[in-house]
Coordinates of C-alpha atoms and ligand atoms in Angstrom, one line a residue:
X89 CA 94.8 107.7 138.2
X90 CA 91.9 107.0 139.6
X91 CA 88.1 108.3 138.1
X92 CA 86.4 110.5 141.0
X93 CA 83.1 111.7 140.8
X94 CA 82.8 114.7 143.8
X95 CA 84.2 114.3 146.7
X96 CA 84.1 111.0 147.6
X97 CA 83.4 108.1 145.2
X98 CA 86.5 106.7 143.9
X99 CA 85.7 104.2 141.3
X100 CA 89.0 102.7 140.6
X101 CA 91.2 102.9 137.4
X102 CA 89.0 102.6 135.1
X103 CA 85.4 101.6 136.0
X104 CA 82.7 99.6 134.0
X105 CA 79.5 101.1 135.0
X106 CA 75.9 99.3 134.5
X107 CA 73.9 101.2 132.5
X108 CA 70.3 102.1 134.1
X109 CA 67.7 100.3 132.2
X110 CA 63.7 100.5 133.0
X111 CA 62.5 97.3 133.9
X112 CA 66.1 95.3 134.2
X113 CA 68.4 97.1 136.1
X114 CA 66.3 96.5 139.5
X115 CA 67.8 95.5 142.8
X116 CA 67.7 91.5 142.0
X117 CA 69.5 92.1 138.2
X118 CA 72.1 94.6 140.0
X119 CA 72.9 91.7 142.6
X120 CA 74.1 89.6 140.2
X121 CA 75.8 92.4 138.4
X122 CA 77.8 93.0 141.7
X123 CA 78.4 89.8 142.6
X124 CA 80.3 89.9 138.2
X125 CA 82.2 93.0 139.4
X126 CA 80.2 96.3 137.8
X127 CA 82.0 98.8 139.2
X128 CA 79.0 101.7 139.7
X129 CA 75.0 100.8 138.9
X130 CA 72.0 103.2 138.9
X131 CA 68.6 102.4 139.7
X132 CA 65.8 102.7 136.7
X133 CA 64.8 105.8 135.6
X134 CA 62.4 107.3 138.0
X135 CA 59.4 109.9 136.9
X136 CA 59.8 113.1 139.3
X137 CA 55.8 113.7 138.8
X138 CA 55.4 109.6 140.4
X139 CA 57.9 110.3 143.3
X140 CA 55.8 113.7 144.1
X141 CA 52.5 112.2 143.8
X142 CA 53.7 109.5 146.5
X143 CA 53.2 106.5 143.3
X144 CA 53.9 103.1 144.4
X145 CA 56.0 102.0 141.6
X146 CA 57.8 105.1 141.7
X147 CA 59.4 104.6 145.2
X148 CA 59.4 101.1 145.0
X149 CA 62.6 101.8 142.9
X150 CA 64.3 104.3 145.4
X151 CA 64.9 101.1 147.7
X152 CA 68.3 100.6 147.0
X153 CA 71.0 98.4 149.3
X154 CA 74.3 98.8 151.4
X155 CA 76.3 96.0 149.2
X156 CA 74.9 98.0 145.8
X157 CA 77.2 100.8 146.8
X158 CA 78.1 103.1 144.7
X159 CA 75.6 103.4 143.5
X160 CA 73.3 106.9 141.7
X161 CA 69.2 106.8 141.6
X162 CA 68.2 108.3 138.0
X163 CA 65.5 110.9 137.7
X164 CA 63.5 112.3 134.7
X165 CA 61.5 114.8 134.0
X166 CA 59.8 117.9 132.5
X167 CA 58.6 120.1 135.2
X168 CA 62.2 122.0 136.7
X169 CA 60.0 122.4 140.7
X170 CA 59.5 118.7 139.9
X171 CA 62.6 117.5 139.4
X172 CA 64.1 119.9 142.6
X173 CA 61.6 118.2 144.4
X174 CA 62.5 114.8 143.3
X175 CA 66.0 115.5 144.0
X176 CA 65.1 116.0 147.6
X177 CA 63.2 112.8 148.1
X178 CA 66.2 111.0 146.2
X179 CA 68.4 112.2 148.5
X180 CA 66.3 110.6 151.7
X181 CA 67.3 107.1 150.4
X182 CA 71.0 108.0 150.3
X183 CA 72.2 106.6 147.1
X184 CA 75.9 107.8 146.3
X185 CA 74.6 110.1 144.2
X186 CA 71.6 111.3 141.8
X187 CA 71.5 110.7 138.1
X188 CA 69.4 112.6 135.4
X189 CA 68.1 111.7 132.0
X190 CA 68.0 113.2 129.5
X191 CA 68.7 110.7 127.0
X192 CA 65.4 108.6 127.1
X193 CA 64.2 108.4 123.5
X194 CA 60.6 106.7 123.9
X195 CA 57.9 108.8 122.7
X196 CA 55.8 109.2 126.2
X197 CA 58.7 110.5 127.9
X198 CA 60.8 112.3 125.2
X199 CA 57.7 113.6 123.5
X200 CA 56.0 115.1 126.9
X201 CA 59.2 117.6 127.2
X202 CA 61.4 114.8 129.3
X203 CA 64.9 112.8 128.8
X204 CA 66.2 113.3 125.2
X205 CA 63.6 116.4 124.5
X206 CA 65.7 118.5 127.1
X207 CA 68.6 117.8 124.4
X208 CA 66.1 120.7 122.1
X209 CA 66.6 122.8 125.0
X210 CA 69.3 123.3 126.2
X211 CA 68.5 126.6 128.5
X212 CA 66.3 124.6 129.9
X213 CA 68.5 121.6 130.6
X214 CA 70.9 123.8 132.2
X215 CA 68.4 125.5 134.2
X216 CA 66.6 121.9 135.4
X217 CA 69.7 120.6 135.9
X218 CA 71.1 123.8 138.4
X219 CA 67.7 123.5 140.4
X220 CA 68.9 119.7 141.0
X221 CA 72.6 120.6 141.8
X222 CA 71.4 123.0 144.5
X223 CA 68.7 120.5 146.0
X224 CA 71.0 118.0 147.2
X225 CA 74.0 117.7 148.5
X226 CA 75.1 114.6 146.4
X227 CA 77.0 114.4 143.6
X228 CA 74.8 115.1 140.9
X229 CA 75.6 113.0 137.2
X230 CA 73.8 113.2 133.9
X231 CA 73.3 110.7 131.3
X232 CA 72.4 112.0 127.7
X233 CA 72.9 111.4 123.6
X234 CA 74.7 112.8 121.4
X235 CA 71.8 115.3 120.4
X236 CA 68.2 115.2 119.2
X237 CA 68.7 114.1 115.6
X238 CA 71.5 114.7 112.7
X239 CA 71.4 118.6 112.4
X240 CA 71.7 118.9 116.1
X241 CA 74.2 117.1 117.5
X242 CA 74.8 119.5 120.5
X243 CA 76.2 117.2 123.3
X244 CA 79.4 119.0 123.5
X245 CA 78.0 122.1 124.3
X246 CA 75.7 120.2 126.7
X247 CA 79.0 118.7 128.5
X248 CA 80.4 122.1 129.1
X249 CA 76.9 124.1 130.1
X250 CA 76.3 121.1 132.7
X251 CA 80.0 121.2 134.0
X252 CA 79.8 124.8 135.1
X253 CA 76.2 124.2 137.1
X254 CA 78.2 121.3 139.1
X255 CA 77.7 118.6 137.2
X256 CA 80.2 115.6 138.5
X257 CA 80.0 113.5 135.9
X258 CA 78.9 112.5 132.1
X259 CA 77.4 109.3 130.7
X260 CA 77.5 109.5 126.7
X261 CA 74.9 107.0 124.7
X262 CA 77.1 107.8 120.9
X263 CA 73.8 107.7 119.0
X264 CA 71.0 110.9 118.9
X265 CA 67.4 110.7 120.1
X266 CA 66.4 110.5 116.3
X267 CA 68.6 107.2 116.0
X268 CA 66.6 105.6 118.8
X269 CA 68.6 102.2 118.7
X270 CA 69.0 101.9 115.5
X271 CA 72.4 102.3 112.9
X272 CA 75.8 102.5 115.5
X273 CA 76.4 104.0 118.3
X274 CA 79.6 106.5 117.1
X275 CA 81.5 107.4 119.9
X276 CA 84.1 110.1 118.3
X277 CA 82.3 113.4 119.7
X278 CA 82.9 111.5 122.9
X279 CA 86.2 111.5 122.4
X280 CA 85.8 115.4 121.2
X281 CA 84.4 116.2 124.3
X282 CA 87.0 114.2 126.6
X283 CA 89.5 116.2 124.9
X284 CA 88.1 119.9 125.4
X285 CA 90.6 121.2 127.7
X286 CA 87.6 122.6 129.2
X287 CA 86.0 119.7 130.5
X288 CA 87.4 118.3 133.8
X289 CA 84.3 115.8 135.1
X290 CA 84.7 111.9 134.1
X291 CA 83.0 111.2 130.7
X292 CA 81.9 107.7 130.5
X293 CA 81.1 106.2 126.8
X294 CA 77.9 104.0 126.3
X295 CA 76.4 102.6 123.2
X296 CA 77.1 99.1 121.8
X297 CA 79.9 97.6 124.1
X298 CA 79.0 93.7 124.0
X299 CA 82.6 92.1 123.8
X300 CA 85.6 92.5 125.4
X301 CA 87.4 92.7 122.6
X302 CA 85.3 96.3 121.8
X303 CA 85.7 97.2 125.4
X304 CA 89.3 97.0 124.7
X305 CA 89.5 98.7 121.6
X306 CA 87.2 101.9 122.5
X307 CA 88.9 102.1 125.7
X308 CA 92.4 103.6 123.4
X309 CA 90.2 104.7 120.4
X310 CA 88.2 106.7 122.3
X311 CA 90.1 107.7 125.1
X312 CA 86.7 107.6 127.6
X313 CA 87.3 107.5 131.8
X314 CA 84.9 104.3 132.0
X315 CA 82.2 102.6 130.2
X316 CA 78.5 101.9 130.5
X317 CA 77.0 98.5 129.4
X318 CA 73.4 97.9 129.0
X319 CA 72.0 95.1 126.5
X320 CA 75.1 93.0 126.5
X321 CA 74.9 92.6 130.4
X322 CA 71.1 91.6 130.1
X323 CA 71.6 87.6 130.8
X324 CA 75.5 87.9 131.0
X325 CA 76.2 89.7 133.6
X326 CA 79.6 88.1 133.4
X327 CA 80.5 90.6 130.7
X328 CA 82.0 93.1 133.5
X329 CA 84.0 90.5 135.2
X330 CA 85.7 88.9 131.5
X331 CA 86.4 92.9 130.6
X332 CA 88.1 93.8 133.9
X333 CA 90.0 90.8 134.5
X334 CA 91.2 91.4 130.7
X335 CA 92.3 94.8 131.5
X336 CA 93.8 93.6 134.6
X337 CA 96.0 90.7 133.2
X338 CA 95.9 90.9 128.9
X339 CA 94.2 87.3 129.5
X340 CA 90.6 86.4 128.3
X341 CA 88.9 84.9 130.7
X342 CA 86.6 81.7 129.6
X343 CA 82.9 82.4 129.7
X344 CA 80.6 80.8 132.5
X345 CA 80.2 76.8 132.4
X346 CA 76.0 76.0 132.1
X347 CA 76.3 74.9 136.2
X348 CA 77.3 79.2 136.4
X349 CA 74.7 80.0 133.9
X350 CA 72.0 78.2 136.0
X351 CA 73.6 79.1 139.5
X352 CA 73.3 82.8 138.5
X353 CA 70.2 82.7 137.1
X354 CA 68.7 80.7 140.2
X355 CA 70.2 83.3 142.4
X356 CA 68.4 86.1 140.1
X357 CA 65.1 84.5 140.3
X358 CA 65.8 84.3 144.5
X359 CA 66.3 87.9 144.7
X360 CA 63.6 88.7 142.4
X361 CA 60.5 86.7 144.5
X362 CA 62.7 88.4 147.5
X363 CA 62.3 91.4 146.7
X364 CA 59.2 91.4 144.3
X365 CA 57.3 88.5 146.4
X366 CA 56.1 85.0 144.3
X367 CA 53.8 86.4 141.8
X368 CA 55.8 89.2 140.4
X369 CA 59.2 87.6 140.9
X370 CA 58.3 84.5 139.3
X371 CA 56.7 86.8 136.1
X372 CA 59.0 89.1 136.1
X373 CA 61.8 87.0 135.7
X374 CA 60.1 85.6 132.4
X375 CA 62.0 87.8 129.9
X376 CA 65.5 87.0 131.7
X377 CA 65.3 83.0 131.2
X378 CA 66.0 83.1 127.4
X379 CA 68.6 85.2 127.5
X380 CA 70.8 83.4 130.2
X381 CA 71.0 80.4 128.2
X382 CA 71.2 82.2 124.7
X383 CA 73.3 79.6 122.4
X384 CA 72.1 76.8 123.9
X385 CA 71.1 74.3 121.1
X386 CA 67.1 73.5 121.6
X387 CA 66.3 75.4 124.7
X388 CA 63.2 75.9 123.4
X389 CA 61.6 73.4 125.0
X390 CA 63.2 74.5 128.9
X391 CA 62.2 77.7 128.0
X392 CA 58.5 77.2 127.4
X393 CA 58.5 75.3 130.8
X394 CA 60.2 77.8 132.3
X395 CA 57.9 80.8 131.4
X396 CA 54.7 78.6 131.8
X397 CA 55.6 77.8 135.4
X398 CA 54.3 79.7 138.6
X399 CA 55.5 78.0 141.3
X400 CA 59.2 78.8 142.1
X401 CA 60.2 75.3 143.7
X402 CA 59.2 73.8 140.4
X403 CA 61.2 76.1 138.5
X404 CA 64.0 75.8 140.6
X405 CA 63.5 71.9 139.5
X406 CA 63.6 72.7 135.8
X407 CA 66.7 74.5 136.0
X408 CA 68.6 71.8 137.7
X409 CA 67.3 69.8 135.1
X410 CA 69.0 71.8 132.9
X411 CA 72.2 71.6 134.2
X412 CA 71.7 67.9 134.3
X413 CA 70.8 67.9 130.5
X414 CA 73.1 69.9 129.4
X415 CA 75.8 70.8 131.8
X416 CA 78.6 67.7 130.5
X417 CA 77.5 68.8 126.6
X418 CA 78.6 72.4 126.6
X419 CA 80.8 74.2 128.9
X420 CA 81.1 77.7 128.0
X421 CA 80.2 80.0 125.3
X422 CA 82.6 83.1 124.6
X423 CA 81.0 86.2 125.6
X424 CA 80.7 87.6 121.7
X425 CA 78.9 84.3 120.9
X426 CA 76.1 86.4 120.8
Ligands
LIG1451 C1 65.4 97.8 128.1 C2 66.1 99.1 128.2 C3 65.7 100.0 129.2 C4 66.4 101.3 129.3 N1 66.0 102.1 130.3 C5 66.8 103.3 130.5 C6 66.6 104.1 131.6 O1 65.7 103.8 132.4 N2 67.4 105.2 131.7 C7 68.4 105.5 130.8 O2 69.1 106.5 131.0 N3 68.6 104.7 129.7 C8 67.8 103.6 129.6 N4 68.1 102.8 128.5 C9 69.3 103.1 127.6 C10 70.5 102.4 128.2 O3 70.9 102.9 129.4 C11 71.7 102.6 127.2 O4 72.0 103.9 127.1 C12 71.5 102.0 125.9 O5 70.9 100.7 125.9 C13 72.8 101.9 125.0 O6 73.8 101.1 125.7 P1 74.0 99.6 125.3 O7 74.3 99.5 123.8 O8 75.2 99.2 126.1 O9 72.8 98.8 125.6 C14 67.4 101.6 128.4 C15 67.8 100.6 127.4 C16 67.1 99.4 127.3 C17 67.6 98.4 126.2

């Protein structure tokens, strides 16, 4: 059967959904997720207070495109007039549908009463999340943790306090705010919750996915509607594509030749200086060159030139060197080389 969330999105069997990740998951690193067959994406997390006070780099992430579709902006924040506010302006730039966090565990956001802190208050999260619910007239998602630390693992009766406000769906990290990213992500309260007769919205499991061979496995053990990748899609955005056509056919696919490696990241650092213009494109792209050729024996030295460079014509040259150098040594690496 196919996973709904409202109305109107149908996301297919059993959809692989990229996770939303602050400084990664932008428009040009969701092209090439798209173009690897992610089934849903959502913007970065966006502060309610920056999209009220009109901030730049706040609504510079609202811009979102027809071929992203479906897809959810994600929202955080303490303030519940804030965040009804921020649902309204959301809904201006007609995503699919409107995320919110409460799973963030960093310390300026968690620690200033937003994402994972809601998880201590749950009256609250209820109440925030309601406000947002009744601002829009999207489908309204949340992605949280488990809970806030050991003694307070409370995410079940989080899924079932957010169901009844209209909730539409529920995006489970398996680890608590306390874990941060550290230890593994467990996802059996996931499956708790996804078998409270109770609960009737999609629950999607997140935390630690990075082979298809896990994919697999979690899939039965844990008896989710669809999962979220973040980390393992950073650099391999081919990890959605070699998952679905697995669950599609039982047959691992091979992972991308270097000549795919490169086109992909060429086509990444296009859509960056598109949409960023040549400065920021060209820096921004800096953290993504080492991990698209990850494995690679002595990249090192590709890589240096790669982050030193500023002009993209010359880095467009470098990478074409690098299929040259390298693309009849190695053809593929399996996706759980890493
Ligand atoms: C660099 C980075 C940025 C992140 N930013 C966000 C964010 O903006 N919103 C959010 O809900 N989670 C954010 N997360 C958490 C991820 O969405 C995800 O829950 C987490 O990485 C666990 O999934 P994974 O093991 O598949 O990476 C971020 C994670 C990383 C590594």
């Amino acid at each position: 059967m196919a996973v709904k969330i409202g109305e109107h999105i149908d996301l297919g069997k059993f959809p692989l959904l990229l996770a939303p990740m602050e400084d990664v998951s932008d428009p040009p690193f969701r092209y090439v997720c798209k173009q690897n067959g992610v089934d849903m994406m959502y913007t970065e997390f966006i502060s309610s207070e920056g999209l009220i006070r009109d901030a730049a780099k706040s609504k510079q992430k609202l811009d979102i495109f027809e071929y992203e579709r479906p897809i959810g902006i994600q929202i955080f924040g303490s303030d519940i007039e804030s965040m009804r506010q921020s649902a309204e302006i959301c809904t201006l730039a007609h995503p699919d549908l409107i995320d919110i966090n409460y799973g963030c565990p960093v310390k300026n956001v968690a620690c200033r009463g937003a994402g994972a802190s809601l998880l201590q208050d749950i009256d609250k999260m209820v109440a925030m999340t309601k406000a947002v619910v009744d601002a829009t007239p999207l489908p309204v998602t949340v992605k949280t943790r488990l809970g806030w630390d050991d003694n307070t693992k409370n995410v079940y009766e989080v899924a079932e306090r957010l169901q009844d406000v209209g909730i539409k769906a529920l995006s489970i990290h398996g680890r608590t705010r306390a874990q941060m990213y550290k230890g593994q992500a467990d996802w059996s309260m996931i499956r708790d919750i996804k078998r409270n007769p109770r609960i009737q919205i999609p629950i999607f499991g997140n935390g630690d996915v990075d082979s298809v061979e896990k994919a697999a496995a979690w899939r039965m053990e844990y008896e989710v509607d669809g999962i979220m990748i973040g980390r393992a899609s950073i650099g391999y955005p081919w990890i959605f594509r070699e998952i679905k056509h697995f669950f599609e056919t039982g047959e691992r696919l091979e992972g991308p030749t270097i000549d795919e490696r490169v086109e992909v990241c060429k086509t990444h650092l296009i859509k960056s200086i598109e949409w960023k213009g040549d400065k920021t494109g060209v820096f921004e792209m800096r953290r993504h060159y080492a991990n698209y050729f990850k494995g690679i024996p002595n990249f090192k030295e590709y890589r240096t030139k790669l982050v030193g460079l500023g002009d993209p014509s010359e880095i467009l040259e470098v990478l074409e060197e690098i299929k040259e150098k390298f693309g009849e040594d190695i053809v593929h690496f399996p996706v759980n080389d890493f």
